[in-house]
């Protein structure tokens, strides 16, 4: 019988591979702490790139002063948090219907639902843009007494939590609602819910539980690893989204963080030290979210790996 390879045999290549991920982060940190004159330029050595001559911690404070970074941070938090909560809820509801309920042509409908995953986002972006552009006009036609095209967050300035129009372009509605429905999220949670024993449903019916009580009180708590996994993936995607906010917003007060980073890039140069400092600040919510949900995240990725 062949002896198994020692653990260090696998740890060494994994440690070396991790360096490829750590070096860009190290360069980002050292650039964020460098002065504009000592940012890496062509011909500089690796030591000069990773060890700044002086540590400028004030760069992080300059990020908040040079641009309305707090405004961008609030926008990203509002958009990413609301979009994530909405997508997890809608995906969980759809997954429950596809996994735990029996109704005619269920599998055919789910197959049609999955085909939408084959359509690239760039293809659906233009129809979504047109729908969001004319959505206030359609609402005016249905409810002319409300004047949807003129509705804004009344009396709020750029320093307030919410700005812009209520619906249509340049609104949180457009930044959030189109991303609240996901075939991938439905597929992920459906596969997780299908792994739960059917006897749970039968026992709940005997105890007099309705479908909503079964969904809210039993299936959702048992699906926490899958929900955490989808939450992390969705939040990361919404937090880093650039193209959709770029084409649907014109006001600086509605910019999210990926758009806000462009403020450090001018016509004649880029303030790399401030951009890297802003990028590090942008990473903080992602790190906190992953650390908070790491236990559920790992369980969600390994579900079904152990039989029994």
Short mmCIF file of C-alpha atoms in Angstrom, two decimals:
data_model
loop_
_atom_site.label_atom_id
_atom_site.label_comp_id
_atom_site.label_asym_id
_atom_site.label_seq_id
_atom_site.Cartn_x
_atom_site.Cartn_y
_atom_site.Cartn_z
CA UNK A 1 0.00 0.00 0.00
CA UNK A 2 1.33 3.40 -0.95
CA UNK A 3 1.87 5.77 1.96
CA UNK A 4 -0.11 9.03 1.76
CA UNK A 5 1.89 12.13 1.02
CA UNK A 6 2.70 14.28 4.07
CA UNK A 7 0.64 17.39 4.70
CA UNK A 8 3.55 19.75 4.05
CA UNK A 9 3.77 18.42 0.50
CA UNK A 10 0.44 20.12 -0.23
CA UNK A 11 0.97 23.15 2.01
CA UNK A 12 4.13 24.32 0.25
CA UNK A 13 2.63 24.75 -3.26
CA UNK A 14 -0.53 26.24 -1.79
CA UNK A 15 1.55 28.75 0.19
CA UNK A 16 3.51 29.66 -2.94
CA UNK A 17 0.29 30.08 -4.91
CA UNK A 18 -1.13 32.35 -2.21
CA UNK A 19 1.77 34.73 -2.76
CA UNK A 20 0.41 35.54 -6.22
CA UNK A 21 -2.71 36.88 -4.48
CA UNK A 22 -0.88 38.67 -1.67
CA UNK A 23 1.65 40.57 -3.81
CA UNK A 24 -0.98 42.78 -5.53
CA UNK A 25 -2.52 43.56 -2.14
CA UNK A 26 0.91 44.37 -0.71
CA UNK A 27 1.63 46.68 -3.65
CA UNK A 28 -1.76 48.34 -3.19
CA UNK A 29 -1.01 48.96 0.50
CA UNK A 30 2.49 50.32 -0.05
CA UNK A 31 1.30 52.57 -2.88
CA UNK A 32 -1.48 53.88 -0.64
CA UNK A 33 1.15 54.78 1.98
CA UNK A 34 3.60 56.36 -0.46
CA UNK A 35 4.00 59.99 -1.48
CA UNK A 36 3.07 60.95 -5.07
CA UNK A 37 6.77 61.26 -5.92
CA UNK A 38 7.61 57.71 -4.85
CA UNK A 39 4.83 55.75 -6.49
CA UNK A 40 6.24 52.90 -8.57
CA UNK A 41 7.50 54.07 -11.94
CA UNK A 42 9.03 52.07 -14.82
CA UNK A 43 12.55 50.99 -13.90
CA UNK A 44 11.94 50.87 -10.14
CA UNK A 45 13.07 47.80 -8.24
CA UNK A 46 10.77 45.37 -6.45
CA UNK A 47 12.06 46.60 -3.08
CA UNK A 48 11.17 50.19 -3.98
CA UNK A 49 7.72 49.01 -5.00
CA UNK A 50 6.97 47.07 -1.82
CA UNK A 51 8.82 49.20 0.77
CA UNK A 52 8.01 52.93 0.56
CA UNK A 53 10.68 55.37 1.67
CA UNK A 54 8.20 57.24 3.86
CA UNK A 55 4.87 56.15 5.33
CA UNK A 56 2.10 58.64 4.53
CA UNK A 57 -0.91 57.58 6.58
CA UNK A 58 -2.52 60.93 5.80
CA UNK A 59 -3.34 59.60 2.32
CA UNK A 60 -6.34 57.78 3.77
CA UNK A 61 -7.65 61.03 5.26
CA UNK A 62 -7.02 62.88 1.97
CA UNK A 63 -9.31 60.44 0.17
CA UNK A 64 -12.30 61.67 2.19
CA UNK A 65 -11.37 65.34 1.69
CA UNK A 66 -10.53 65.38 -2.02
CA UNK A 67 -13.80 63.82 -3.25
CA UNK A 68 -17.22 63.20 -1.64
CA UNK A 69 -16.06 59.70 -0.71
CA UNK A 70 -18.57 59.38 2.12
CA UNK A 71 -21.36 60.05 -0.39
CA UNK A 72 -20.03 57.27 -2.63
CA UNK A 73 -19.71 54.93 0.35
CA UNK A 74 -23.29 55.55 1.47
CA UNK A 75 -24.57 54.98 -2.07
CA UNK A 76 -22.70 51.69 -2.38
CA UNK A 77 -23.91 50.50 1.02
CA UNK A 78 -27.54 51.38 0.21
CA UNK A 79 -27.44 49.79 -3.24
CA UNK A 80 -25.44 46.66 -2.35
CA UNK A 81 -27.29 45.93 0.91
CA UNK A 82 -30.78 46.44 -0.51
CA UNK A 83 -30.03 44.57 -3.74
CA UNK A 84 -28.51 41.66 -1.80
CA UNK A 85 -31.45 41.40 0.58
CA UNK A 86 -33.92 41.55 -2.29
CA UNK A 87 -32.11 38.99 -4.44
CA UNK A 88 -31.67 36.52 -1.57
CA UNK A 89 -35.38 36.82 -0.71
CA UNK A 90 -36.68 36.42 -4.27
CA UNK A 91 -34.24 33.59 -4.99
CA UNK A 92 -35.25 31.78 -1.79
CA UNK A 93 -38.96 32.10 -2.63
CA UNK A 94 -38.44 30.82 -6.18
CA UNK A 95 -36.12 28.04 -5.02
CA UNK A 96 -38.71 26.89 -2.47
CA UNK A 97 -41.38 26.73 -5.17
CA UNK A 98 -39.12 24.75 -7.51
CA UNK A 99 -37.67 22.43 -4.85
CA UNK A 100 -40.44 21.74 -2.34
CA UNK A 101 -43.77 22.30 -4.11
CA UNK A 102 -45.38 20.02 -6.68
CA UNK A 103 -47.19 21.79 -9.52
CA UNK A 104 -47.74 21.07 -13.24
CA UNK A 105 -44.77 21.51 -15.59
CA UNK A 106 -42.54 22.61 -12.71
CA UNK A 107 -39.34 21.14 -14.15
CA UNK A 108 -40.06 22.59 -17.60
CA UNK A 109 -40.54 26.05 -16.12
CA UNK A 110 -37.30 25.68 -14.15
CA UNK A 111 -35.46 24.64 -17.32
CA UNK A 112 -36.77 27.74 -19.09
CA UNK A 113 -35.70 29.77 -16.06
CA UNK A 114 -32.17 28.37 -16.28
CA UNK A 115 -31.83 29.29 -19.95
CA UNK A 116 -31.73 32.95 -18.93
CA UNK A 117 -28.32 32.24 -17.38
CA UNK A 118 -26.95 31.70 -20.90
CA UNK A 119 -27.77 35.29 -21.93
CA UNK A 120 -24.83 37.64 -21.22
CA UNK A 121 -25.47 40.64 -19.02
CA UNK A 122 -24.35 42.97 -21.81
CA UNK A 123 -27.24 41.71 -23.96
CA UNK A 124 -29.93 42.40 -21.37
CA UNK A 125 -28.44 45.70 -20.26
CA UNK A 126 -29.89 47.74 -23.15
CA UNK A 127 -33.48 46.43 -22.75
CA UNK A 128 -33.21 47.01 -18.98
CA UNK A 129 -31.97 50.54 -19.62
CA UNK A 130 -34.92 51.29 -21.94
CA UNK A 131 -37.40 49.87 -19.42
CA UNK A 132 -35.95 51.94 -16.58
CA UNK A 133 -35.86 55.07 -18.74
CA UNK A 134 -39.53 54.93 -19.68
CA UNK A 135 -40.79 53.37 -16.45
CA UNK A 136 -41.88 56.73 -14.94
CA UNK A 137 -43.87 57.52 -18.11
CA UNK A 138 -45.63 54.16 -17.92
CA UNK A 139 -46.49 54.78 -14.29
CA UNK A 140 -47.82 58.23 -15.20
CA UNK A 141 -50.07 56.62 -17.80
CA UNK A 142 -51.42 54.19 -15.20
CA UNK A 143 -51.61 56.63 -12.28
CA UNK A 144 -51.53 60.19 -13.69
CA UNK A 145 -52.47 61.77 -10.38
CA UNK A 146 -49.11 60.88 -8.78
CA UNK A 147 -46.73 62.50 -11.36
CA UNK A 148 -44.03 59.84 -11.11
CA UNK A 149 -41.61 61.67 -13.41
CA UNK A 150 -41.33 64.54 -10.97
CA UNK A 151 -41.03 62.54 -7.75
CA UNK A 152 -37.78 62.99 -5.88
CA UNK A 153 -36.64 62.51 -2.33
CA UNK A 154 -38.16 65.81 -1.22
CA UNK A 155 -36.07 68.24 0.79
CA UNK A 156 -32.96 66.08 0.83
CA UNK A 157 -29.56 67.46 -0.10
CA UNK A 158 -26.48 65.68 -1.35
CA UNK A 159 -25.45 65.06 2.25
CA UNK A 160 -28.62 63.14 3.04
CA UNK A 161 -28.81 59.33 3.02
CA UNK A 162 -30.96 59.23 -0.14
CA UNK A 163 -30.81 61.52 -3.17
CA UNK A 164 -32.07 61.60 -6.75
CA UNK A 165 -35.35 60.65 -8.36
CA UNK A 166 -37.74 58.09 -6.94
CA UNK A 167 -37.98 56.00 -10.14
CA UNK A 168 -36.36 56.10 -13.57
CA UNK A 169 -32.78 56.94 -14.44
CA UNK A 170 -30.68 58.63 -11.75
CA UNK A 171 -32.49 56.76 -9.00
CA UNK A 172 -31.78 54.05 -6.46
CA UNK A 173 -34.75 52.20 -7.94
CA UNK A 174 -32.86 51.69 -11.21
CA UNK A 175 -29.62 50.77 -9.46
CA UNK A 176 -31.31 48.17 -7.26
CA UNK A 177 -34.48 46.62 -8.71
CA UNK A 178 -33.14 45.04 -11.98
CA UNK A 179 -30.54 43.12 -9.96
CA UNK A 180 -32.96 41.74 -7.37
CA UNK A 181 -33.88 38.70 -9.48
CA UNK A 182 -31.33 36.03 -10.26
CA UNK A 183 -31.60 32.66 -12.01
CA UNK A 184 -28.23 31.70 -10.58
CA UNK A 185 -29.36 32.45 -7.03
CA UNK A 186 -32.54 30.43 -7.57
CA UNK A 187 -30.53 27.50 -8.95
CA UNK A 188 -28.06 27.61 -6.04
CA UNK A 189 -30.74 27.63 -3.35
CA UNK A 190 -32.91 25.10 -5.16
CA UNK A 191 -30.09 22.58 -5.19
CA UNK A 192 -29.52 23.20 -1.50
CA UNK A 193 -33.21 22.87 -0.59
CA UNK A 194 -33.59 19.70 -2.64
CA UNK A 195 -30.94 18.06 -0.42
CA UNK A 196 -33.21 18.48 2.63
CA UNK A 197 -35.31 15.39 3.44
CA UNK A 198 -38.89 15.41 2.14
CA UNK A 199 -40.03 13.98 5.47
CA UNK A 200 -39.64 17.48 6.91
CA UNK A 201 -42.48 18.73 4.72
CA UNK A 202 -44.71 15.81 5.61
CA UNK A 203 -44.13 16.29 9.34
CA UNK A 204 -44.86 20.02 9.02
CA UNK A 205 -48.14 19.32 7.20
CA UNK A 206 -49.20 16.89 9.93
CA UNK A 207 -48.54 19.62 12.51
CA UNK A 208 -50.75 22.00 10.53
CA UNK A 209 -48.04 24.27 9.07
CA UNK A 210 -48.93 26.35 6.04
CA UNK A 211 -46.53 26.67 3.11
CA UNK A 212 -45.38 30.05 4.41
CA UNK A 213 -44.73 28.63 7.91
CA UNK A 214 -42.84 25.73 6.37
CA UNK A 215 -40.76 28.11 4.28
CA UNK A 216 -40.06 30.70 6.97
CA UNK A 217 -39.76 28.53 10.06
CA UNK A 218 -38.16 25.33 8.77
CA UNK A 219 -36.66 25.49 5.28
CA UNK A 220 -34.95 28.88 5.60
CA UNK A 221 -33.19 28.12 8.92
CA UNK A 222 -31.96 24.82 7.49
CA UNK A 223 -30.71 26.62 4.37
CA UNK A 224 -28.51 29.14 6.18
CA UNK A 225 -25.25 27.91 4.56
CA UNK A 226 -26.74 28.31 1.09
CA UNK A 227 -28.22 31.70 1.98
CA UNK A 228 -24.88 32.90 3.35
CA UNK A 229 -23.07 31.76 0.22
CA UNK A 230 -25.52 33.57 -2.04
CA UNK A 231 -25.37 36.66 0.20
CA UNK A 232 -21.59 36.90 -0.10
CA UNK A 233 -21.58 36.35 -3.87
CA UNK A 234 -24.40 38.82 -4.46
CA UNK A 235 -22.97 41.52 -2.21
CA UNK A 236 -19.55 41.23 -3.84
CA UNK A 237 -21.08 41.56 -7.30
CA UNK A 238 -23.25 44.54 -6.34
CA UNK A 239 -20.42 46.23 -4.44
CA UNK A 240 -18.03 46.01 -7.39
CA UNK A 241 -20.60 46.75 -10.12
CA UNK A 242 -19.36 49.44 -12.51
CA UNK A 243 -21.10 49.21 -15.90
CA UNK A 244 -24.75 49.43 -14.80
CA UNK A 245 -24.27 52.46 -12.48
CA UNK A 246 -22.16 54.07 -15.19
CA UNK A 247 -24.89 53.97 -17.85
CA UNK A 248 -27.87 54.73 -15.59
CA UNK A 249 -26.61 57.63 -13.47
CA UNK A 250 -25.47 61.13 -14.36
CA UNK A 251 -25.42 62.85 -10.97
CA UNK A 252 -22.22 62.83 -8.96
CA UNK A 253 -24.34 62.45 -5.80
CA UNK A 254 -25.53 59.03 -7.04
CA UNK A 255 -22.10 57.60 -7.83
CA UNK A 256 -21.08 54.35 -6.22
CA UNK A 257 -17.54 53.52 -5.14
CA UNK A 258 -16.35 51.92 -8.42
CA UNK A 259 -17.39 55.11 -10.21
CA UNK A 260 -15.96 57.26 -7.43
CA UNK A 261 -12.49 55.82 -7.98
CA UNK A 262 -12.46 57.53 -11.36
CA UNK A 263 -12.38 60.86 -9.55
CA UNK A 264 -8.68 60.30 -8.84
CA UNK A 265 -7.91 59.94 -12.54
CA UNK A 266 -7.54 63.26 -14.31
CA UNK A 267 -6.85 64.32 -17.86
CA UNK A 268 -3.10 64.66 -17.30
CA UNK A 269 -2.40 62.01 -14.70
CA UNK A 270 -3.64 59.69 -11.99
CA UNK A 271 -3.20 60.10 -8.24
CA UNK A 272 -2.25 56.49 -7.68
CA UNK A 273 -1.55 56.86 -3.98
CA UNK A 274 -5.06 58.17 -3.32
CA UNK A 275 -6.71 55.70 -5.68
CA UNK A 276 -5.03 52.77 -3.94
CA UNK A 277 -5.99 54.13 -0.53
CA UNK A 278 -9.59 54.43 -1.71
CA UNK A 279 -9.48 50.90 -3.12
CA UNK A 280 -8.31 49.54 0.23
CA UNK A 281 -11.14 51.35 2.02
CA UNK A 282 -13.50 49.84 -0.54
CA UNK A 283 -12.31 46.33 0.38
CA UNK A 284 -13.24 46.62 4.07
CA UNK A 285 -16.97 45.69 3.84
CA UNK A 286 -16.15 42.66 1.67
CA UNK A 287 -13.59 41.42 4.21
CA UNK A 288 -15.95 41.98 7.14
CA UNK A 289 -18.81 40.20 5.36
CA UNK A 290 -16.66 37.22 4.45
CA UNK A 291 -15.26 36.87 7.97
CA UNK A 292 -18.75 37.11 9.46
CA UNK A 293 -20.21 34.47 7.14
CA UNK A 294 -17.11 32.30 6.64
CA UNK A 295 -18.46 29.35 8.64
CA UNK A 296 -21.73 29.26 6.69
CA UNK A 297 -19.92 29.99 3.42
CA UNK A 298 -17.61 26.96 3.73
CA UNK A 299 -20.57 24.76 4.72
CA UNK A 300 -22.53 25.99 1.70
CA UNK A 301 -19.70 25.16 -0.70
CA UNK A 302 -19.16 21.67 0.74
CA UNK A 303 -22.83 20.65 0.97
CA UNK A 304 -23.25 17.22 -0.57
CA UNK A 305 -19.54 16.45 -0.39
CA UNK A 306 -20.08 13.99 2.48
CA UNK A 307 -22.56 11.19 1.95
CA UNK A 308 -24.77 9.98 4.75
#
